[in-house]
C-alpha positions as YAML, in Angstrom:
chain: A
units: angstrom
residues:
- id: 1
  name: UNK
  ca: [114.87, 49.05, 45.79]
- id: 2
  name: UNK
  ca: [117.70, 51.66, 45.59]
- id: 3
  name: UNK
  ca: [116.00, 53.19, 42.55]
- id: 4
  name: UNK
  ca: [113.10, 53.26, 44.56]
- id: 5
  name: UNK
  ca: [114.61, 54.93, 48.06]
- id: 6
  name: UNK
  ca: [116.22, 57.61, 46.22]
- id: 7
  name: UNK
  ca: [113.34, 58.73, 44.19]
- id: 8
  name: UNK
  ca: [111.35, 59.13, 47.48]
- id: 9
  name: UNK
  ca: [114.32, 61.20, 48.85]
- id: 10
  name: UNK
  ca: [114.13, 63.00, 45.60]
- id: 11
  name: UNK
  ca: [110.77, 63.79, 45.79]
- id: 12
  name: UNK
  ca: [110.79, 64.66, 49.51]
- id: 13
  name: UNK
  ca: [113.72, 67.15, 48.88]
- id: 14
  name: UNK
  ca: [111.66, 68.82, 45.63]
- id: 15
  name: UNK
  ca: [108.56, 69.04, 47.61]
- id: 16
  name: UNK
  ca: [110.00, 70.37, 51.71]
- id: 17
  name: UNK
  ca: [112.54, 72.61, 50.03]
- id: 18
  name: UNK
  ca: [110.23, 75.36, 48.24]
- id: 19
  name: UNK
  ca: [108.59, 75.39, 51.70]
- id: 20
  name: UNK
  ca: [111.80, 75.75, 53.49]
- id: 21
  name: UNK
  ca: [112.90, 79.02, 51.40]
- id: 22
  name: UNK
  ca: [111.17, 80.98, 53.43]
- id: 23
  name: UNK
  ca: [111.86, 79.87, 56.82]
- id: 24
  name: UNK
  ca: [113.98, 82.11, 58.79]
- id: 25
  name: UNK
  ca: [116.61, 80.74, 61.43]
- id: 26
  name: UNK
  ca: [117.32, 82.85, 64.15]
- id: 27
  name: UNK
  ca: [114.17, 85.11, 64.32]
- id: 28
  name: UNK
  ca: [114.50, 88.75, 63.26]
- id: 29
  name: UNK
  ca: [115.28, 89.85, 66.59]
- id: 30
  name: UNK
  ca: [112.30, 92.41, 66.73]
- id: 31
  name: UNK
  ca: [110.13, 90.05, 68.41]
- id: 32
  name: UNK
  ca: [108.38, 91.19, 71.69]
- id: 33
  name: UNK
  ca: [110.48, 88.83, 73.48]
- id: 34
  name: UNK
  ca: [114.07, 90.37, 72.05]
- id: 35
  name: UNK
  ca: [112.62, 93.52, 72.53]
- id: 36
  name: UNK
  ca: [111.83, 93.10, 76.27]
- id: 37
  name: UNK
  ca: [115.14, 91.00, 77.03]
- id: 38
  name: UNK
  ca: [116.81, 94.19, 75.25]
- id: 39
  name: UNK
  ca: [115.31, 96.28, 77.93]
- id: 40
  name: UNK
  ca: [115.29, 94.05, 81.05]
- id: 41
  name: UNK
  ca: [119.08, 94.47, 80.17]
- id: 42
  name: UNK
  ca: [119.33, 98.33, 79.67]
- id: 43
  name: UNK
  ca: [117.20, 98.88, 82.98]
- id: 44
  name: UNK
  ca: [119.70, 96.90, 85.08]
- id: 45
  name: UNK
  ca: [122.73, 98.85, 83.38]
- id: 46
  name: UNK
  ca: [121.10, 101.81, 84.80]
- id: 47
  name: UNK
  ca: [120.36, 100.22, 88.28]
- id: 48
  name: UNK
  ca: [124.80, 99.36, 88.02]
- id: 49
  name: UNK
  ca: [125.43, 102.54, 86.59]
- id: 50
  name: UNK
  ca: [123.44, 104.73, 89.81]
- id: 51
  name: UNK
  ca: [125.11, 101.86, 92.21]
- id: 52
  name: UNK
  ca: [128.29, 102.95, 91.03]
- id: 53
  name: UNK
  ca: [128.09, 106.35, 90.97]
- id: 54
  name: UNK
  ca: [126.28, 106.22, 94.90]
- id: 55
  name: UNK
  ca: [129.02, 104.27, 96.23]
- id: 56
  name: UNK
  ca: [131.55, 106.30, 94.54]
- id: 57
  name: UNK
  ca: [129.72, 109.24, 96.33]
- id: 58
  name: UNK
  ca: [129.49, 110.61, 92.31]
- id: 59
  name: UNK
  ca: [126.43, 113.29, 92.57]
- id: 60
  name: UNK
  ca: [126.82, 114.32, 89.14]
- id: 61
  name: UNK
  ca: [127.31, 110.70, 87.86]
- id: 62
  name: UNK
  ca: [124.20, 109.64, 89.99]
- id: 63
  name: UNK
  ca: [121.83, 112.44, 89.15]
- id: 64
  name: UNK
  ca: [121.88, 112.24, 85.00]
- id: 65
  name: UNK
  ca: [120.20, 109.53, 86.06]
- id: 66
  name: UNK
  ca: [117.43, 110.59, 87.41]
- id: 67
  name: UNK
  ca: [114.81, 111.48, 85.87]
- id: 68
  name: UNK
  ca: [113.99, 115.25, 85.68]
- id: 69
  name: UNK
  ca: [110.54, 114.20, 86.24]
- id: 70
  name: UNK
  ca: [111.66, 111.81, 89.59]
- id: 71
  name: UNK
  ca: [108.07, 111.31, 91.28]
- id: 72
  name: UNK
  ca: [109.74, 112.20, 95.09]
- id: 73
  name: UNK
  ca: [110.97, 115.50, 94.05]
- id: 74
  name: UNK
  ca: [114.70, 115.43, 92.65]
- id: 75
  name: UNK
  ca: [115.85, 117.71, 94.56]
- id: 76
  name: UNK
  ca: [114.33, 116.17, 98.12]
- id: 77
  name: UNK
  ca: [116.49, 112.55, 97.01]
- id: 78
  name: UNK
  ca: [119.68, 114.78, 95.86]
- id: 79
  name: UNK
  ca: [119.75, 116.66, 99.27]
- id: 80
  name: UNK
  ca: [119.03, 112.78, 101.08]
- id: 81
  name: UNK
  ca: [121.60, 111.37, 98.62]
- id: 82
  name: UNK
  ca: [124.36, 113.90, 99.88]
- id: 83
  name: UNK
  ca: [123.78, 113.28, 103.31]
- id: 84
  name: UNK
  ca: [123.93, 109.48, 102.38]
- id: 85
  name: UNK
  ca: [127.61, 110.32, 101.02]
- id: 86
  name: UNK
  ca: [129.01, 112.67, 103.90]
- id: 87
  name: UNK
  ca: [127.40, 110.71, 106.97]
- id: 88
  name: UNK
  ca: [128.83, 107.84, 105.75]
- id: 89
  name: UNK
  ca: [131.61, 105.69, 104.44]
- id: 90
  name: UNK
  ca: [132.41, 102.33, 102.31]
- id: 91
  name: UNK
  ca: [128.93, 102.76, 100.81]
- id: 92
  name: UNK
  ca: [127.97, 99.32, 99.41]
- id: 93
  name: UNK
  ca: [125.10, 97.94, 97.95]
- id: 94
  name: UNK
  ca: [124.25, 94.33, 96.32]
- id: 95
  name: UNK
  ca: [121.52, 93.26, 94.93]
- id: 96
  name: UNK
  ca: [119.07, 90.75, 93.01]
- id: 97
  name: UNK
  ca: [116.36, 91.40, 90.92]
- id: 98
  name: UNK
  ca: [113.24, 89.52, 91.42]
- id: 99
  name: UNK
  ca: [111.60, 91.06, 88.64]
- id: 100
  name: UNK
  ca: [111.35, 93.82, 86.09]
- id: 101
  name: UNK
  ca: [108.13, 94.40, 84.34]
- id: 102
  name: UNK
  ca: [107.55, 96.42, 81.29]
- id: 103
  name: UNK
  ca: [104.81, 99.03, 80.30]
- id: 104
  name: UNK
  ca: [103.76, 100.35, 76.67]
- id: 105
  name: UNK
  ca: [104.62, 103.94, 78.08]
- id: 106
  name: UNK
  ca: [108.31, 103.67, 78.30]
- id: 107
  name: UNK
  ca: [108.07, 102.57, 82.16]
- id: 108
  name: UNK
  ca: [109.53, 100.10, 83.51]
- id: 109
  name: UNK
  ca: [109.26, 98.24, 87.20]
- id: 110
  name: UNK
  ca: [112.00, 97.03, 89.00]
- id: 111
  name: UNK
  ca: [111.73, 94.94, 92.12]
- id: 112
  name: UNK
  ca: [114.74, 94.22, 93.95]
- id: 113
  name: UNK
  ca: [116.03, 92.65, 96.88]
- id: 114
  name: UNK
  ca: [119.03, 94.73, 98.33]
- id: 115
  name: UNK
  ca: [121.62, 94.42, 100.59]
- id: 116
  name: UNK
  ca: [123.44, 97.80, 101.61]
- id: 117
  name: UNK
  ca: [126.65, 98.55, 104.17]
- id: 118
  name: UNK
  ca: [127.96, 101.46, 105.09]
- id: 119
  name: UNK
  ca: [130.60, 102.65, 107.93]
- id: 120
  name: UNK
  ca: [129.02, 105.67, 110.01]
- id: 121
  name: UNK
  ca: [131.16, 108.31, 110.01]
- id: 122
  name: UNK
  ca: [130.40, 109.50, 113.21]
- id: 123
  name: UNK
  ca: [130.68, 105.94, 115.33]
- id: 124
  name: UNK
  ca: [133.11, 104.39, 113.05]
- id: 125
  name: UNK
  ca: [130.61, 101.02, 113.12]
- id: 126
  name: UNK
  ca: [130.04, 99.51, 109.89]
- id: 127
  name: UNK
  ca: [126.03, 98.66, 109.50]
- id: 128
  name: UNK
  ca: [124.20, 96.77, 107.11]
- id: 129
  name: UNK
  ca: [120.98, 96.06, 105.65]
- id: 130
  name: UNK
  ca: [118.78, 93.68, 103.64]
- id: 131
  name: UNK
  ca: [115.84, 94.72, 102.32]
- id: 132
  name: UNK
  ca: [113.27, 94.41, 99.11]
- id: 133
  name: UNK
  ca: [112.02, 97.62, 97.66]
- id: 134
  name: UNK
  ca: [110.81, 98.21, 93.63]
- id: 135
  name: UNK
  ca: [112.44, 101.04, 91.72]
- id: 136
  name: UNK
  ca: [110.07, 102.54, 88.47]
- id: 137
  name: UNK
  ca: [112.23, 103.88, 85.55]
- id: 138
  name: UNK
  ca: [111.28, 105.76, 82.36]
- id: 139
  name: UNK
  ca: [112.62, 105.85, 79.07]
- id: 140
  name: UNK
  ca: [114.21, 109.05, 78.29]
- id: 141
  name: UNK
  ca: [116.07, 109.79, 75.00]
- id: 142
  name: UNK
  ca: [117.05, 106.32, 74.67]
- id: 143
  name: UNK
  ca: [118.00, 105.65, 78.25]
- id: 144
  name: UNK
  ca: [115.90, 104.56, 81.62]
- id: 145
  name: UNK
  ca: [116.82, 106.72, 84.35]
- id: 146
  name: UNK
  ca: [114.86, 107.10, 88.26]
- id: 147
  name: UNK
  ca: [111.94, 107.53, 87.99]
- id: 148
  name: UNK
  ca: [110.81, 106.53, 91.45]
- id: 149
  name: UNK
  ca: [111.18, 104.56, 94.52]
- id: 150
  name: UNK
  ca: [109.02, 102.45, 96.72]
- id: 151
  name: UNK
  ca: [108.61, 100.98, 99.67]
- id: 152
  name: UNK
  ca: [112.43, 101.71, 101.58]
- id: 153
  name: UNK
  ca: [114.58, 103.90, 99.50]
- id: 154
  name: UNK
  ca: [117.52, 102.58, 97.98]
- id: 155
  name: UNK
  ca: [118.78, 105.84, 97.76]
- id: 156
  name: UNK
  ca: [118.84, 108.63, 99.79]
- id: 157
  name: UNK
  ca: [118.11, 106.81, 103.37]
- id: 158
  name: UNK
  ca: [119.05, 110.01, 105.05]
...
């Protein structure tokens, strides 16, 4: 019977193993899914990276990126952006994504639910808001940066 068991294992092992050569563990991490978890990733390291640089009032940091191409007019949310940062202090915003959905031209949708505080400058009050609002981004040498807002700005309320 022992004779018996381990020529079936034998011939098990002879016959799965050629098939088995060719499996690959792991995937090849070019799959659409790696790919898209790759850029869900990179598009909120940009949505950080412009946090960041707003509540550290950084208009150089914040514009490179924005897209030159920003849908609003760049220079309309730069102009909004620095009143944001001198009518206001202790800029702070949190938030969660709800979603982020990809497109075959390098665009990618962002929708967000935010929660933003600020002290007025003026009154000395410290205000706060929650509020959902979708950010677009585009792919630009390698990097998604602005490349529009909707619904209540995230940036540049003033």
């Amino acid at each position: 019977m022992k004779t018996y068991s381990a020529g079936l294992f034998l011939l098990l092992a002879c016959a799965l193993l050629p098939a088995c050569a060719g499996l690959q563990i792991g995937g090849g991490g070019d799959s659409p899914s790696a790919v898209a978890m790759t850029s869900h990733g990179q598009v909120r390291q940009t949505i950080d990276r412009l946090i960041a640089a707003y509540e550290a009032k950084d208009s150089r940091g914040f514009s490179e990126l924005v897209s030159e191409r920003y849908t609003g007019e760049a220079a309309i949310l730069e102009t909004a952006v620095r009143r944001d940062f001198s009518a206001n202090h202790n800029l702070a915003i949190r938030y969660t994504v709800n979603n982020i959905t990809l497109d075959d031209g390098g665009k990618a949708f962002a929708a967000i639910t935010f929660t933003r505080s600020w002290t007025d400058v003026k009154t000395a009050r410290t205000m706060n808001e929650t509020r959902e609002t979708s950010l677009v981004f585009i792919r630009e040498n390698g990097t998604y940066r602005l490349y529009s807002q909707n619904g209540p700005p995230l940036f540049g309320r003033h």
